[in-house]
């Protein structure tokens, strides 16, 4: 089935960040869209407000009537959907066309100039930064993002319908389940190739192999921009560039300093130095992400002036070093970090921003397999915090693994204060803590505490 022949699209797992962007894209181009998700969230509620029917029980009877016939109807699902899902079985046994989310993204972008941002971490911020730089510079930019941008309040940016300029598509290239191998970009960024998703890949070498395959799919005479130090061979048919912070590279952030509220740095480029660039999203890792995004923009002809203004006005992504509450006595930040490299980068940045204050991290491990594979690395990174409150593992798609609990991380944490805590007890535990710099961190459902913690801090400081 060609996408132009589709009039109705049904999403199983429509509340996923990547799925919801595609749902919005199809609705924008005139398709009737509906879907299922197991959990009602702010994102699914927003989709409903936009006119997309969503339900939350796996029940064939809840599928809207117009989606019960296979003609001109496409079913989109994610690898996280179990094979015994009743609605998925219904569609499969009744002759519906179906595609994975990644396959749809590949088909949408196949004939468009595409910038694929990949990496085991850093890709959401880098892709949203890149999209903002291009959009703010007046480029005709469409973007499929893995987070809700603060600048635009959405995970889907749509190009200008009245533009005579061919669209540039920024796509977050997800390595999970090798999804990014459906993309054949003109420009690619590789931010990292850390060991992750070992439940899918088995070994770190297999992850690296997958990134090699992705880079090999860049179109002829295309561009790849790679974080310096990654073991990644540049194919002969593309132009290769490196980027880095504090060390020589084709694009390098140097002279990095904190000038509140900005992180400020100079950028060495192949065409000379750009001085005193500023970003208002905190963190040394975000300086690194900004370096990659700026490299893309400059190579695509965005002026130094527009790059400077775009970086300065970029507001970040929900749940990426997101300030939830600020007062003279208390800072509360939320972050999506769920890999040891991410937790380390975040805590180091928080400590650099607030060197004389107590940083308390509430961390929820994500997946039994990731906890098992990186328990020691998580403990090392979390030990950078002054205090750690460790929640139970969020299982997501997994069943429990014998002997794998948060305690295997907890036992190795070296912070002067640490505590195991059930989610049901968290708010009570917080009332007994000193309020200084408080962080919630993780990719599970720890975000459900954001509003309760914010409201608690607000009420407490009124007294």
Short mmCIF file of C-alpha atoms in Angstrom, two decimals:
data_model
loop_
_atom_site.label_atom_id
_atom_site.label_comp_id
_atom_site.label_asym_id
_atom_site.label_seq_id
_atom_site.Cartn_x
_atom_site.Cartn_y
_atom_site.Cartn_z
CA UNK A 1 0.00 0.00 0.00
CA UNK A 2 1.29 3.47 -0.94
CA UNK A 3 0.88 6.23 1.63
CA UNK A 4 -1.05 8.33 -0.90
CA UNK A 5 -3.76 5.63 -0.98
CA UNK A 6 -4.38 5.76 2.77
CA UNK A 7 -7.39 7.56 4.20
CA UNK A 8 -7.50 6.04 7.70
CA UNK A 9 -4.65 5.19 10.09
CA UNK A 10 -5.01 3.31 13.37
CA UNK A 11 -2.14 3.38 15.88
CA UNK A 12 -1.59 0.65 18.49
CA UNK A 13 0.49 2.44 21.12
CA UNK A 14 -0.53 5.90 19.94
CA UNK A 15 0.70 7.53 23.17
CA UNK A 16 4.34 6.81 22.40
CA UNK A 17 6.35 9.91 21.63
CA UNK A 18 7.29 8.74 18.13
CA UNK A 19 3.86 7.28 17.38
CA UNK A 20 2.02 10.43 18.41
CA UNK A 21 4.14 12.54 16.06
CA UNK A 22 3.19 10.26 13.17
CA UNK A 23 -0.46 10.36 14.21
CA UNK A 24 -0.35 14.14 14.08
CA UNK A 25 1.38 14.05 10.68
CA UNK A 26 -1.31 11.83 9.12
CA UNK A 27 -4.10 13.91 10.61
CA UNK A 28 -2.50 17.10 9.29
CA UNK A 29 -2.52 15.62 5.78
CA UNK A 30 -6.19 14.75 5.92
CA UNK A 31 -6.37 11.17 7.18
CA UNK A 32 -8.83 9.98 9.80
CA UNK A 33 -6.72 8.88 12.79
CA UNK A 34 -7.53 6.85 15.90
CA UNK A 35 -5.68 4.55 18.23
CA UNK A 36 -5.17 2.59 21.42
CA UNK A 37 -2.81 3.09 24.32
CA UNK A 38 -2.79 1.34 27.67
CA UNK A 39 -2.30 4.53 29.67
CA UNK A 40 -4.00 7.92 29.57
CA UNK A 41 -1.36 10.65 29.66
CA UNK A 42 -1.12 14.37 29.04
CA UNK A 43 0.04 13.53 25.52
CA UNK A 44 -2.90 11.25 24.69
CA UNK A 45 -5.31 13.80 26.14
CA UNK A 46 -3.78 16.41 23.84
CA UNK A 47 -4.26 14.08 20.85
CA UNK A 48 -7.91 13.73 21.80
CA UNK A 49 -8.27 17.54 21.94
CA UNK A 50 -6.80 17.63 18.43
CA UNK A 51 -9.63 15.37 17.20
CA UNK A 52 -7.97 11.94 17.38
CA UNK A 53 -10.06 9.19 19.02
CA UNK A 54 -8.06 7.31 21.67
CA UNK A 55 -9.16 4.51 24.01
CA UNK A 56 -7.28 2.71 26.78
CA UNK A 57 -8.67 -0.84 26.95
CA UNK A 58 -7.51 -3.58 24.57
CA UNK A 59 -10.99 -4.35 23.24
CA UNK A 60 -11.90 -4.91 19.60
CA UNK A 61 -15.36 -3.51 20.29
CA UNK A 62 -13.82 -0.13 21.07
CA UNK A 63 -12.24 0.21 17.63
CA UNK A 64 -14.23 2.93 15.81
CA UNK A 65 -16.56 1.54 13.14
CA UNK A 66 -14.80 3.33 10.30
CA UNK A 67 -11.58 1.42 11.09
CA UNK A 68 -13.12 -2.06 10.85
CA UNK A 69 -12.70 -2.47 7.08
CA UNK A 70 -9.22 -2.96 5.59
CA UNK A 71 -9.69 -0.87 2.44
CA UNK A 72 -7.45 2.23 2.49
CA UNK A 73 -6.75 1.63 6.19
CA UNK A 74 -3.27 1.27 7.64
CA UNK A 75 -2.36 -0.17 11.04
CA UNK A 76 0.78 1.21 12.72
CA UNK A 77 2.32 -0.48 15.76
CA UNK A 78 5.50 -0.49 17.80
CA UNK A 79 7.76 -3.44 18.72
CA UNK A 80 6.62 -2.99 22.33
CA UNK A 81 3.10 -4.22 21.46
CA UNK A 82 2.78 -7.89 22.56
CA UNK A 83 1.87 -10.47 19.92
CA UNK A 84 -1.24 -11.48 21.90
CA UNK A 85 -2.72 -7.99 21.77
CA UNK A 86 -6.40 -8.51 20.88
CA UNK A 87 -6.74 -5.54 18.56
CA UNK A 88 -3.53 -6.37 16.71
CA UNK A 89 -4.75 -9.97 16.24
CA UNK A 90 -8.07 -8.66 14.88
CA UNK A 91 -6.34 -6.53 12.26
CA UNK A 92 -3.93 -9.30 11.28
CA UNK A 93 -6.67 -11.88 10.82
CA UNK A 94 -8.83 -9.54 8.76
CA UNK A 95 -6.43 -8.55 6.01
CA UNK A 96 -5.36 -5.09 7.12
CA UNK A 97 -2.10 -3.55 5.94
CA UNK A 98 0.29 -3.01 8.83
CA UNK A 99 3.66 -1.35 9.29
CA UNK A 100 5.97 -0.66 12.21
CA UNK A 101 6.41 2.94 13.29
CA UNK A 102 9.97 2.97 11.93
CA UNK A 103 8.84 1.70 8.52
CA UNK A 104 6.33 4.53 8.24
CA UNK A 105 8.99 7.12 9.04
CA UNK A 106 11.23 5.54 6.40
CA UNK A 107 8.50 5.80 3.76
CA UNK A 108 7.63 9.40 4.63
CA UNK A 109 11.26 10.53 4.35
CA UNK A 110 12.47 8.37 1.47
CA UNK A 111 12.11 11.08 -1.20
CA UNK A 112 12.85 14.08 1.04
CA UNK A 113 16.12 15.65 2.14
CA UNK A 114 16.51 14.02 5.53
CA UNK A 115 18.72 14.73 8.53
CA UNK A 116 18.87 11.66 10.77
CA UNK A 117 20.03 12.28 14.34
CA UNK A 118 21.19 9.05 15.98
CA UNK A 119 22.86 7.96 19.20
CA UNK A 120 22.20 5.95 22.32
CA UNK A 121 21.76 9.25 24.15
CA UNK A 122 21.60 12.92 23.18
CA UNK A 123 19.53 12.46 20.02
CA UNK A 124 16.29 14.06 21.25
CA UNK A 125 17.95 17.30 22.36
CA UNK A 126 20.24 17.38 19.32
CA UNK A 127 17.39 16.77 16.86
CA UNK A 128 15.15 19.38 18.48
CA UNK A 129 18.04 21.87 18.55
CA UNK A 130 18.74 21.19 14.88
CA UNK A 131 15.07 21.62 13.97
CA UNK A 132 14.91 24.90 15.90
CA UNK A 133 18.06 26.28 14.26
CA UNK A 134 16.68 25.51 10.80
CA UNK A 135 13.17 26.78 11.59
CA UNK A 136 14.38 29.98 13.28
CA UNK A 137 16.61 30.63 10.25
CA UNK A 138 13.55 30.51 7.98
CA UNK A 139 14.21 27.10 6.46
CA UNK A 140 11.26 24.95 5.37
CA UNK A 141 11.72 22.36 8.12
CA UNK A 142 9.62 19.37 9.11
CA UNK A 143 10.71 17.42 12.20
CA UNK A 144 9.72 14.16 13.88
CA UNK A 145 11.06 14.43 17.42
CA UNK A 146 11.36 12.17 20.45
CA UNK A 147 10.22 14.82 22.92
CA UNK A 148 7.92 17.81 23.34
CA UNK A 149 9.84 20.95 22.44
CA UNK A 150 9.49 23.90 24.78
CA UNK A 151 9.69 26.33 21.85
CA UNK A 152 6.80 24.83 19.91
CA UNK A 153 4.88 22.70 22.42
CA UNK A 154 4.86 19.64 20.16
CA UNK A 155 6.91 16.68 18.91
CA UNK A 156 6.00 17.39 15.27
CA UNK A 157 7.09 20.45 13.34
CA UNK A 158 5.47 20.96 9.96
CA UNK A 159 7.12 22.76 7.09
CA UNK A 160 5.69 25.86 5.45
CA UNK A 161 2.88 24.84 3.09
CA UNK A 162 3.39 27.94 0.91
CA UNK A 163 7.17 27.58 0.64
CA UNK A 164 8.91 27.24 -2.71
CA UNK A 165 11.84 25.67 -0.87
CA UNK A 166 12.01 21.88 -0.72
CA UNK A 167 11.46 20.68 2.87
CA UNK A 168 14.28 19.60 5.12
CA UNK A 169 13.18 16.75 7.39
CA UNK A 170 14.81 16.26 10.79
CA UNK A 171 14.15 12.74 12.04
CA UNK A 172 15.21 11.23 15.33
CA UNK A 173 16.88 7.98 14.27
CA UNK A 174 16.12 5.45 17.01
CA UNK A 175 18.48 2.49 17.42
CA UNK A 176 15.96 0.49 19.48
CA UNK A 177 14.99 -2.66 17.58
CA UNK A 178 17.29 -1.39 14.78
CA UNK A 179 14.51 1.00 13.79
CA UNK A 180 16.90 3.55 12.27
CA UNK A 181 17.84 1.11 9.52
CA UNK A 182 14.63 2.13 7.73
CA UNK A 183 16.13 5.59 7.18
CA UNK A 184 18.38 6.62 4.30
CA UNK A 185 19.38 10.17 5.27
CA UNK A 186 21.28 12.83 3.36
CA UNK A 187 22.88 14.04 6.59
CA UNK A 188 23.42 11.96 9.73
CA UNK A 189 24.68 12.72 13.22
CA UNK A 190 26.02 10.05 15.58
CA UNK A 191 26.15 11.33 19.15
CA UNK A 192 27.05 8.11 20.98
CA UNK A 193 27.25 4.34 20.65
CA UNK A 194 27.19 3.22 24.27
CA UNK A 195 26.15 -0.25 25.30
CA UNK A 196 22.37 -0.19 25.66
CA UNK A 197 19.31 -2.22 24.64
CA UNK A 198 21.32 -5.36 25.29
CA UNK A 199 18.00 -7.22 25.54
CA UNK A 200 17.72 -6.53 21.80
CA UNK A 201 21.34 -6.55 20.63
CA UNK A 202 23.00 -8.99 22.99
CA UNK A 203 26.43 -7.34 22.91
CA UNK A 204 27.98 -3.90 22.59
CA UNK A 205 29.65 -4.99 19.35
CA UNK A 206 26.23 -5.66 17.81
CA UNK A 207 25.13 -2.12 18.68
CA UNK A 208 28.26 -0.71 17.04
CA UNK A 209 27.60 -2.87 13.98
CA UNK A 210 24.10 -1.44 13.70
CA UNK A 211 25.46 2.12 13.72
CA UNK A 212 27.95 1.17 10.99
CA UNK A 213 25.01 -0.10 8.93
CA UNK A 214 23.07 3.11 9.53
CA UNK A 215 25.95 5.32 8.40
CA UNK A 216 26.45 3.13 5.33
CA UNK A 217 22.87 4.00 4.30
CA UNK A 218 23.59 7.72 3.97
CA UNK A 219 22.88 8.80 0.41
CA UNK A 220 25.75 9.38 -2.02
CA UNK A 221 27.62 12.64 -1.48
CA UNK A 222 25.90 12.98 1.89
CA UNK A 223 27.34 14.04 5.22
CA UNK A 224 27.98 12.31 8.54
CA UNK A 225 28.89 14.24 11.69
CA UNK A 226 30.33 11.99 14.41
CA UNK A 227 31.29 12.68 17.99
CA UNK A 228 35.07 12.48 18.09
CA UNK A 229 36.39 9.27 19.59
CA UNK A 230 33.62 6.96 18.43
CA UNK A 231 34.83 3.84 16.66
CA UNK A 232 32.95 4.46 13.45
CA UNK A 233 34.42 4.16 9.98
CA UNK A 234 33.30 6.84 7.52
CA UNK A 235 32.04 5.32 4.24
CA UNK A 236 33.82 6.45 1.08
CA UNK A 237 30.63 7.82 -0.50
CA UNK A 238 30.01 10.45 2.23
CA UNK A 239 31.77 13.49 3.69
CA UNK A 240 32.79 12.94 7.31
CA UNK A 241 33.16 15.52 10.09
CA UNK A 242 33.86 15.21 13.81
CA UNK A 243 32.62 17.30 16.73
CA UNK A 244 33.77 17.54 20.33
CA UNK A 245 33.95 19.63 23.48
CA UNK A 246 37.29 20.82 24.77
CA UNK A 247 39.43 18.97 22.25
CA UNK A 248 40.36 19.48 18.58
CA UNK A 249 37.75 18.40 16.03
CA UNK A 250 36.21 19.77 12.85
CA UNK A 251 33.60 21.44 15.06
CA UNK A 252 34.75 21.96 18.64
CA UNK A 253 33.27 23.80 21.62
CA UNK A 254 36.05 25.49 23.57
CA UNK A 255 36.36 28.05 26.36
CA UNK A 256 33.17 26.70 27.96
CA UNK A 257 31.98 28.71 30.97
CA UNK A 258 28.86 29.29 33.01
CA UNK A 259 27.53 32.84 32.79
CA UNK A 260 24.11 32.43 34.41
CA UNK A 261 21.60 31.80 33.01
CA UNK A 262 23.65 30.69 30.01
CA UNK A 263 26.34 28.15 29.24
CA UNK A 264 28.67 30.14 26.98
CA UNK A 265 31.32 28.80 24.60
CA UNK A 266 33.33 29.48 21.47
CA UNK A 267 32.96 27.22 18.45
CA UNK A 268 35.88 26.25 16.24
CA UNK A 269 34.68 25.36 12.74
CA UNK A 270 36.40 24.54 9.42
CA UNK A 271 35.74 28.16 8.42
CA UNK A 272 37.00 29.82 11.58
CA UNK A 273 35.91 30.58 15.13
CA UNK A 274 32.50 31.77 16.29
CA UNK A 275 32.83 33.45 19.68
CA UNK A 276 30.53 33.67 22.67
CA UNK A 277 27.69 31.37 21.67
CA UNK A 278 25.08 30.96 24.40
CA UNK A 279 22.58 28.25 25.32
CA UNK A 280 20.08 28.56 28.14
CA UNK A 281 19.57 24.79 28.54
CA UNK A 282 22.05 23.80 31.25
CA UNK A 283 24.71 21.13 31.09
CA UNK A 284 28.04 20.37 29.49
CA UNK A 285 26.31 17.58 27.58
CA UNK A 286 24.00 20.20 26.07
CA UNK A 287 27.00 22.22 24.92
CA UNK A 288 28.07 19.05 23.12
CA UNK A 289 24.59 18.61 21.63
CA UNK A 290 24.59 22.26 20.55
CA UNK A 291 27.94 21.73 18.81
CA UNK A 292 26.49 18.90 16.71
CA UNK A 293 23.32 20.87 15.89
CA UNK A 294 25.33 23.94 14.93
CA UNK A 295 27.53 21.80 12.69
CA UNK A 296 24.47 20.55 10.80
CA UNK A 297 23.05 24.05 10.42
CA UNK A 298 26.32 25.59 9.25
CA UNK A 299 26.91 22.81 6.71
CA UNK A 300 23.39 23.41 5.36
CA UNK A 301 24.09 27.09 4.81
CA UNK A 302 22.60 28.69 7.93
CA UNK A 303 24.47 31.90 8.73
CA UNK A 304 26.59 32.40 11.85
CA UNK A 305 24.15 35.11 12.95
CA UNK A 306 21.18 32.75 12.70
CA UNK A 307 23.04 29.94 14.45
CA UNK A 308 23.91 32.30 17.30
CA UNK A 309 20.31 33.50 17.68
CA UNK A 310 18.87 30.00 17.29
CA UNK A 311 21.04 28.54 20.04
CA UNK A 312 20.30 31.47 22.35
CA UNK A 313 16.53 31.12 21.91
CA UNK A 314 16.34 27.33 22.13
CA UNK A 315 14.30 26.49 25.23
CA UNK A 316 14.83 22.74 25.46
CA UNK A 317 12.66 19.63 25.56
CA UNK A 318 10.22 18.50 28.22
CA UNK A 319 11.97 16.22 30.73
CA UNK A 320 15.47 17.17 29.57
CA UNK A 321 17.05 19.20 32.41
CA UNK A 322 13.62 20.79 32.83
CA UNK A 323 13.26 23.29 35.65
CA UNK A 324 9.96 22.57 37.37
CA UNK A 325 10.28 24.84 40.42
CA UNK A 326 12.69 27.60 41.40
CA UNK A 327 12.86 29.77 44.49
CA UNK A 328 15.62 31.31 46.57
CA UNK A 329 15.84 28.18 48.73
CA UNK A 330 14.80 25.31 46.42
CA UNK A 331 15.50 24.15 42.88
CA UNK A 332 13.53 21.24 41.40
CA UNK A 333 14.64 19.73 38.08
CA UNK A 334 13.26 16.77 36.14
CA UNK A 335 15.20 14.72 33.59
CA UNK A 336 14.64 11.66 31.40
CA UNK A 337 18.12 10.19 31.99
CA UNK A 338 17.95 6.40 32.16
CA UNK A 339 21.42 5.24 31.07
CA UNK A 340 24.58 5.55 33.20
CA UNK A 341 26.23 7.94 30.72
CA UNK A 342 23.17 10.19 30.90
CA UNK A 343 22.87 10.13 34.68
CA UNK A 344 26.58 10.93 35.01
CA UNK A 345 26.36 13.85 32.55
CA UNK A 346 23.31 15.26 34.28
CA UNK A 347 24.64 15.06 37.85
CA UNK A 348 28.02 16.52 36.88
CA UNK A 349 26.26 19.46 35.21
CA UNK A 350 23.95 20.01 38.20
CA UNK A 351 26.91 19.98 40.58
CA UNK A 352 28.76 22.46 38.36
CA UNK A 353 25.74 24.79 38.33
CA UNK A 354 25.18 24.50 42.08
CA UNK A 355 28.60 23.71 43.56
CA UNK A 356 27.77 24.83 47.10
CA UNK A 357 24.36 23.18 47.39
CA UNK A 358 23.12 19.72 48.27
CA UNK A 359 21.94 17.77 45.22
CA UNK A 360 19.37 15.05 45.98
CA UNK A 361 18.57 12.66 43.14
CA UNK A 362 15.40 10.54 43.07
CA UNK A 363 16.11 7.84 40.49
CA UNK A 364 13.80 5.20 39.03
CA UNK A 365 15.69 2.42 37.17
CA UNK A 366 14.15 1.54 33.81
CA UNK A 367 13.97 -2.12 32.72
CA UNK A 368 15.18 -5.19 34.59
CA UNK A 369 17.65 -6.01 31.82
CA UNK A 370 19.22 -2.54 31.82
CA UNK A 371 19.50 -2.64 35.62
CA UNK A 372 21.16 -6.05 35.48
CA UNK A 373 23.57 -5.05 32.71
CA UNK A 374 24.63 -1.69 34.18
CA UNK A 375 24.13 -1.93 37.94
CA UNK A 376 27.73 -0.98 38.76
CA UNK A 377 27.78 1.86 36.22
CA UNK A 378 24.52 3.27 37.58
CA UNK A 379 25.89 3.11 41.12
CA UNK A 380 29.07 4.94 40.09
CA UNK A 381 27.18 7.74 38.34
CA UNK A 382 24.57 8.14 41.08
CA UNK A 383 27.32 8.30 43.68
CA UNK A 384 28.16 11.76 42.31
CA UNK A 385 25.00 13.04 44.04
CA UNK A 386 25.03 14.17 47.66
CA UNK A 387 21.94 12.06 48.34
CA UNK A 388 20.17 9.32 46.39
CA UNK A 389 16.60 8.13 46.83
CA UNK A 390 16.25 4.96 44.76
CA UNK A 391 12.84 3.73 43.61
CA UNK A 392 11.83 0.27 42.45
CA UNK A 393 12.53 -0.74 38.84
CA UNK A 394 10.02 0.34 36.22
CA UNK A 395 9.50 -2.81 34.11
CA UNK A 396 8.02 -1.30 30.93
CA UNK A 397 7.78 -4.19 28.45
CA UNK A 398 9.70 -6.72 30.58
CA UNK A 399 8.90 -9.46 33.03
CA UNK A 400 10.91 -9.60 36.31
CA UNK A 401 14.35 -11.21 36.26
CA UNK A 402 15.23 -13.28 39.28
CA UNK A 403 17.62 -11.50 41.62
CA UNK A 404 17.38 -8.17 39.77
CA UNK A 405 16.03 -5.35 41.97
CA UNK A 406 17.02 -1.78 42.68
CA UNK A 407 19.02 -3.12 45.61
CA UNK A 408 21.84 -4.34 43.33
CA UNK A 409 22.43 -0.68 42.41
CA UNK A 410 21.79 0.59 45.93
CA UNK A 411 24.42 -1.64 47.53
CA UNK A 412 27.21 -0.06 45.44
CA UNK A 413 26.21 3.60 45.77
CA UNK A 414 28.84 5.60 47.69
CA UNK A 415 26.88 8.81 48.32
CA UNK A 416 26.97 9.97 51.96
CA UNK A 417 23.16 9.60 52.13
CA UNK A 418 21.09 6.99 50.32
CA UNK A 419 17.68 5.39 50.75
CA UNK A 420 15.55 2.73 49.05
CA UNK A 421 11.97 3.91 48.65
CA UNK A 422 8.69 2.59 47.31
CA UNK A 423 6.77 4.94 45.04
CA UNK A 424 3.86 4.91 47.46
CA UNK A 425 6.13 6.29 50.19
CA UNK A 426 8.01 8.91 48.18
CA UNK A 427 5.99 12.00 49.06
CA UNK A 428 6.13 11.16 52.77
CA UNK A 429 9.89 10.59 52.55
CA UNK A 430 10.39 13.97 50.87
CA UNK A 431 8.66 15.81 53.70
CA UNK A 432 11.51 14.66 55.96
CA UNK A 433 14.26 15.91 53.64
CA UNK A 434 16.07 19.22 53.41
CA UNK A 435 14.88 21.12 50.34
CA UNK A 436 17.79 22.36 48.26
CA UNK A 437 18.45 21.02 44.73
CA UNK A 438 16.01 18.20 44.07
CA UNK A 439 16.07 16.03 40.94
CA UNK A 440 13.67 13.38 39.61
CA UNK A 441 15.29 11.18 37.01
CA UNK A 442 14.23 8.21 34.89
CA UNK A 443 12.31 7.02 31.82
CA UNK A 444 9.48 5.16 33.54
CA UNK A 445 6.49 6.69 35.31
CA UNK A 446 8.50 8.85 37.68
CA UNK A 447 7.12 11.81 35.75
CA UNK A 448 3.78 11.23 37.51
CA UNK A 449 5.43 12.79 40.59
CA UNK A 450 6.31 16.06 38.85
CA UNK A 451 3.08 17.89 39.64
CA UNK A 452 2.71 16.49 43.19
CA UNK A 453 6.28 17.48 44.05
CA UNK A 454 5.90 20.91 42.47
CA UNK A 455 2.64 21.52 44.33
CA UNK A 456 4.16 20.29 47.60
CA UNK A 457 7.12 22.66 47.23
CA UNK A 458 4.80 25.54 46.38
CA UNK A 459 2.58 24.95 49.40
CA UNK A 460 5.50 24.33 51.75
CA UNK A 461 7.23 27.57 50.86
CA UNK A 462 4.04 29.55 51.44
CA UNK A 463 4.12 28.58 55.10
#
